[in-house]
Amino acid sequence: MRCPCTSGDTYEACCGPLLAGDAAAPTAERLMRSRFTAFATGDAAYLLRSWHPSTRPNELEVDAETRWTRLDILAKEAGGPFDTAGVVTFEAFYREDGVRASMKERSRFVREDRTWLYVDGTPG
C-alpha cells in the first residue's frame, strides 16, 4: 500500500513507523508528511503527540467524513536534521460530501530533544 503522504514509498517504509512510535521524523517535512498521513488515517493520537505542548489543544477529533487524497509540498525553509526550526508550506487536497477541495498552509515546526514538533500554521 502506498503511503497517503504521496511520497511514493509504501506506508510501511514511510509514515507507518512514525505513527506507530517506532521512529522519529528526521526533518520538518517528514513530520509534515506524517501528520498528513495521520489526518488521512484518522490518527488523532499521533497528531496530538506530534504537536508542540505550547499550542497543542487538549483534545482533537478528526473528521471521518473528510477524505484526504494528496499532499503537495510547495516550499521548505530550514527544517533539516541539524536545524532547530523549520517551515513547510503545503497544499493538501481532500474530498468532503462529494466535493473536491484543497487547503494551503504555512506550518512552523521546532526540534526539541531531537524531536520535531508542529507549532502552528497560517493559511496561505
XYZ file of N, CA and C in Angstrom:
372
model
N 0.834 -1.183 0.000
C 0.000 0.000 0.000
C 0.882 1.252 0.000
N 0.631 2.169 -0.928
C 1.374 3.425 -0.992
C 0.999 4.304 0.195
N 1.946 5.076 0.658
C 1.720 5.957 1.806
C 0.780 7.100 1.399
N -0.181 7.436 2.248
C -1.091 8.543 1.938
C -0.400 9.888 1.715
N 0.819 10.066 2.244
C 1.502 11.366 2.121
C 2.005 11.632 0.713
N 1.814 10.702 -0.191
C 2.196 10.783 -1.610
C 3.701 10.912 -1.833
N 4.499 10.347 -0.924
C 5.949 10.342 -1.104
C 6.384 9.375 -2.203
N 5.520 8.400 -2.490
C 5.865 7.362 -3.458
C 6.318 6.083 -2.790
N 6.635 6.151 -1.497
C 7.041 4.965 -0.743
C 5.813 4.216 -0.225
N 6.056 3.012 0.254
C 4.977 2.276 0.903
C 4.747 2.855 2.294
N 3.567 2.631 2.821
C 3.234 3.105 4.164
C 4.221 2.547 5.191
N 4.578 1.276 5.053
C 5.482 0.623 5.996
C 6.894 1.206 5.965
N 7.319 1.720 4.809
C 8.656 2.295 4.668
C 8.666 3.807 4.860
N 7.494 4.395 5.024
C 7.413 5.852 5.084
C 6.838 6.298 6.432
N 5.573 6.612 6.480
C 4.963 7.187 7.688
C 4.529 6.156 8.733
N 4.369 4.920 8.335
C 3.922 3.887 9.268
C 4.741 3.823 10.548
N 6.084 3.725 10.462
C 6.892 3.660 11.683
C 6.779 4.911 12.560
N 6.573 6.073 11.959
C 6.426 7.306 12.734
C 5.113 7.288 13.511
N 4.025 6.940 12.835
C 2.732 6.900 13.503
C 2.703 5.831 14.593
N 3.426 4.736 14.379
C 3.469 3.660 15.377
C 4.371 3.999 16.556
N 5.166 5.065 16.441
C 6.084 5.430 17.518
C 7.394 4.677 17.468
N 7.663 3.995 16.358
C 8.891 3.216 16.217
C 10.044 4.026 15.638
N 9.758 5.232 15.156
C 10.783 6.096 14.565
C 10.367 7.546 14.771
N 11.341 8.425 14.667
C 11.080 9.862 14.762
C 11.331 10.502 13.402
N 10.596 11.547 13.107
C 10.781 12.253 11.842
C 12.144 12.951 11.849
N 12.982 12.726 10.836
C 14.307 13.350 10.807
C 14.290 14.813 10.359
N 13.200 15.237 9.720
C 13.097 16.603 9.223
C 11.683 17.132 9.454
N 11.540 18.444 9.324
C 10.220 19.063 9.445
C 9.291 18.572 8.327
N 9.831 18.404 7.129
C 8.991 17.909 6.030
C 8.465 16.514 6.324
N 9.313 15.645 6.849
C 8.851 14.280 7.160
C 7.774 14.304 8.238
N 7.917 15.221 9.212
C 6.865 15.334 10.216
C 5.583 15.837 9.554
N 5.692 16.799 8.641
C 4.505 17.296 7.939
C 3.829 16.166 7.186
N 4.625 15.371 6.486
C 4.058 14.248 5.728
C 3.374 13.245 6.661
N 3.996 12.964 7.794
C 3.396 12.003 8.727
C 2.117 12.556 9.343
N 2.060 13.861 9.565
C 0.837 14.464 10.100
C -0.292 14.412 9.064
N 0.035 14.613 7.789
C -0.974 14.452 6.738
C -1.499 13.019 6.750
N -0.586 12.064 6.855
C -0.987 10.664 6.893
C -1.879 10.393 8.103
N -1.565 11.012 9.232
C -2.403 10.844 10.425
C -3.810 11.384 10.183
N -3.924 12.518 9.501
C -5.257 13.025 9.154
C -5.950 12.038 8.217
N -5.213 11.526 7.225
C -5.796 10.614 6.239
C -6.251 9.294 6.861
N -5.579 8.865 7.920
C -5.922 7.589 8.557
C -6.721 7.764 9.841
N -6.990 9.008 10.231
C -7.787 9.264 11.429
C -7.052 9.070 12.736
N -5.736 9.232 12.739
C -4.922 9.001 13.937
C -4.745 10.294 14.747
N -5.784 10.667 15.494
C -5.752 11.894 16.298
C -4.690 11.821 17.384
N -4.428 10.639 17.926
C -3.419 10.487 18.986
C -2.039 10.906 18.476
N -1.692 10.510 17.251
C -0.403 10.907 16.690
C -0.345 12.415 16.468
N -1.422 12.978 15.969
C -1.453 14.426 15.751
C -1.182 15.170 17.052
N -1.779 14.730 18.136
C -1.549 15.371 19.435
C -0.119 15.148 19.918
N 0.407 13.933 19.750
C 1.779 13.625 20.179
C 2.812 14.458 19.428
N 2.532 14.770 18.175
C 3.495 15.492 17.344
C 3.260 17.004 17.354
N 2.423 17.480 18.239
C 2.072 18.896 18.355
C 2.807 19.490 19.541
N 3.422 20.651 19.384
C 4.164 21.281 20.477
C 3.226 21.591 21.644
N 3.646 21.289 22.876
C 2.773 21.496 24.044
C 2.279 22.938 24.210
N 3.026 23.918 23.720
C 2.619 25.311 23.896
C 1.398 25.699 23.056
N 1.113 24.941 22.006
C -0.019 25.259 21.128
C -0.981 24.091 20.947
N -0.689 22.963 21.542
C -1.494 21.745 21.368
C -2.858 21.877 22.061
N -3.931 21.520 21.380
C -5.241 21.518 22.035
C -5.329 20.350 23.026
N -6.253 20.424 23.935
C -6.436 19.344 24.914
C -6.928 18.069 24.268
N -7.735 18.218 23.234
C -8.232 17.055 22.506
C -8.421 17.436 21.049
N -8.537 16.427 20.221
C -8.668 16.647 18.786
C -9.515 15.540 18.204
N -10.468 15.916 17.403
C -11.298 14.933 16.717
C -11.070 15.084 15.220
N -10.725 14.000 14.560
C -10.505 14.009 13.117
C -11.834 13.701 12.440
N -12.226 14.534 11.499
C -13.497 14.371 10.799
C -13.432 13.152 9.884
N -14.202 12.144 10.213
C -14.199 10.902 9.444
C -14.809 11.076 8.055
N -15.575 12.134 7.851
C -16.215 12.380 6.559
C -15.263 13.014 5.541
N -14.156 13.576 6.008
C -13.188 14.197 5.110
C -12.191 13.148 4.651
N -12.029 13.006 3.345
C -11.090 12.031 2.776
C -9.906 12.800 2.192
N -8.759 12.709 2.856
C -7.542 13.395 2.413
C -6.909 12.576 1.305
N -6.651 13.211 0.152
C -6.242 12.450 -1.026
C -4.831 12.717 -1.535
N -4.286 13.917 -1.268
C -2.954 14.211 -1.823
C -2.311 15.352 -1.047
N -0.997 15.275 -0.923
C -0.221 16.328 -0.283
C 0.855 16.799 -1.243
N 0.907 18.097 -1.473
C 1.967 18.698 -2.287
C 2.775 19.628 -1.385
N 4.072 19.396 -1.305
C 4.965 20.299 -0.580
C 5.341 21.414 -1.545
N 5.002 22.646 -1.189
C 5.228 23.790 -2.070
C 6.550 24.495 -1.793
N 6.967 24.526 -0.519
C 8.223 25.187 -0.155
C 8.675 24.709 1.209
N 10.001 24.777 1.427
C 10.596 24.420 2.721
C 11.620 25.488 3.079
N 11.652 25.832 4.357
C 12.680 26.740 4.871
C 13.311 26.059 6.078
N 14.593 25.782 5.994
C 15.315 25.069 7.059
C 14.570 23.760 7.357
N 14.550 23.341 8.625
C 13.837 22.123 8.987
C 14.600 20.840 8.719
N 15.913 20.952 8.506
C 16.723 19.773 8.250
C 17.125 19.060 9.528
N 17.869 17.976 9.413
C 18.223 17.167 10.583
C 19.083 17.887 11.618
N 19.731 18.995 11.247
C 20.580 19.718 12.201
C 20.007 21.087 12.577
N 18.810 21.401 12.069
C 18.155 22.667 12.385
C 17.312 22.530 13.647
N 16.963 23.654 14.229
C 16.083 23.644 15.400
C 14.708 24.214 15.070
N 14.536 24.727 13.872
C 13.244 25.255 13.440
C 13.118 25.068 11.936
N 11.898 25.062 11.469
C 11.657 24.934 10.043
C 10.248 25.339 9.692
N 10.046 25.618 8.419
C 8.732 25.993 7.902
C 8.477 25.155 6.654
N 7.271 24.613 6.569
C 6.867 23.843 5.392
C 5.555 24.429 4.892
N 5.535 24.830 3.629
C 4.310 25.306 3.004
C 3.786 24.183 2.120
N 2.513 23.893 2.269
C 1.948 22.744 1.553
C 0.535 23.049 1.076
N 0.081 22.204 0.161
C -1.326 22.187 -0.232
C -1.815 20.762 -0.041
N -2.899 20.626 0.707
C -3.493 19.318 0.977
C -4.845 19.246 0.271
N -5.043 18.190 -0.473
C -6.275 18.007 -1.238
C -7.159 17.009 -0.517
N -8.455 17.272 -0.571
C -9.392 16.402 0.125
C -10.735 16.387 -0.597
N -11.554 15.456 -0.162
C -12.911 15.329 -0.694
C -13.848 15.283 0.511
N -14.882 16.118 0.452
C -15.851 16.177 1.548
C -17.244 16.337 0.942
N -18.147 15.470 1.338
C -19.519 15.491 0.799
C -19.511 15.453 -0.727
N -18.588 14.689 -1.288
C -18.513 14.535 -2.732
C -17.885 15.697 -3.478
N -17.412 16.689 -2.749
C -16.818 17.871 -3.365
C -15.310 17.862 -3.148
N -14.555 18.092 -4.213
C -13.094 18.178 -4.124
C -12.693 19.584 -3.713
N -11.703 19.659 -2.841
C -11.222 20.960 -2.388
C -9.768 20.807 -1.949
N -9.156 21.926 -1.584
C -7.796 21.881 -1.059
C -7.622 23.006 -0.055
N -6.582 22.871 0.739
C -6.212 23.921 1.679
C -4.710 24.104 1.611
N -4.274 25.345 1.740
C -2.846 25.646 1.787
C -2.514 26.154 3.172
N -1.326 25.777 3.651
C -0.894 26.227 4.969
C 0.617 26.395 4.980
N 1.061 27.376 5.742
C 2.483 27.573 6.027
C 2.663 27.142 7.478
N 3.244 25.969 7.687
C 3.355 25.366 9.016
C 4.727 25.604 9.618
N 4.746 25.940 10.908
C 6.003 26.129 11.630
C 6.270 24.912 12.514
N 7.547 24.517 12.543
C 7.986 23.362 13.323
C 9.214 23.732 14.146
N 9.375 23.070 15.279
C 10.596 23.213 16.076
C 11.110 21.813 16.401
N 12.413 21.740 16.622
C 13.017 20.464 17.019
C 13.547 20.632 18.433
N 13.008 19.833 19.344
C 13.420 19.845 20.744
C 13.795 18.431 21.147
N 14.927 18.294 21.805
C 15.400 16.968 22.231
C 15.353 15.960 21.080
N 15.821 16.402 19.906
C 15.898 15.561 18.702
C 14.539 15.150 18.145
N 13.482 15.833 18.569
C 12.136 15.505 18.108
C 11.508 16.721 17.443
N 11.052 16.542 16.207
C 10.355 17.610 15.505
C 8.919 17.666 15.995
N 8.409 18.892 16.206
C 7.039 19.112 16.664
C 6.396 20.212 15.828
N 5.123 20.032 15.544
C 4.324 21.055 14.851
C 3.984 22.151 15.853
N 4.201 23.409 15.484
C 3.870 24.537 16.367
C 2.538 25.139 15.972
N 2.455 25.657 14.744
C 1.205 26.250 14.272
C 1.298 26.480 12.774
N 0.201 26.943 12.217
C 0.180 27.199 10.788
C -0.715 28.383 10.450
N -0.415 29.001 9.335
C -1.226 30.096 8.840
C -1.674 29.751 7.426
N -2.913 30.105 7.075
C -3.401 29.814 5.716
C -2.509 30.500 4.688
N -2.355 29.826 3.583
C -1.600 30.514 2.577
C -0.907 29.722 1.610
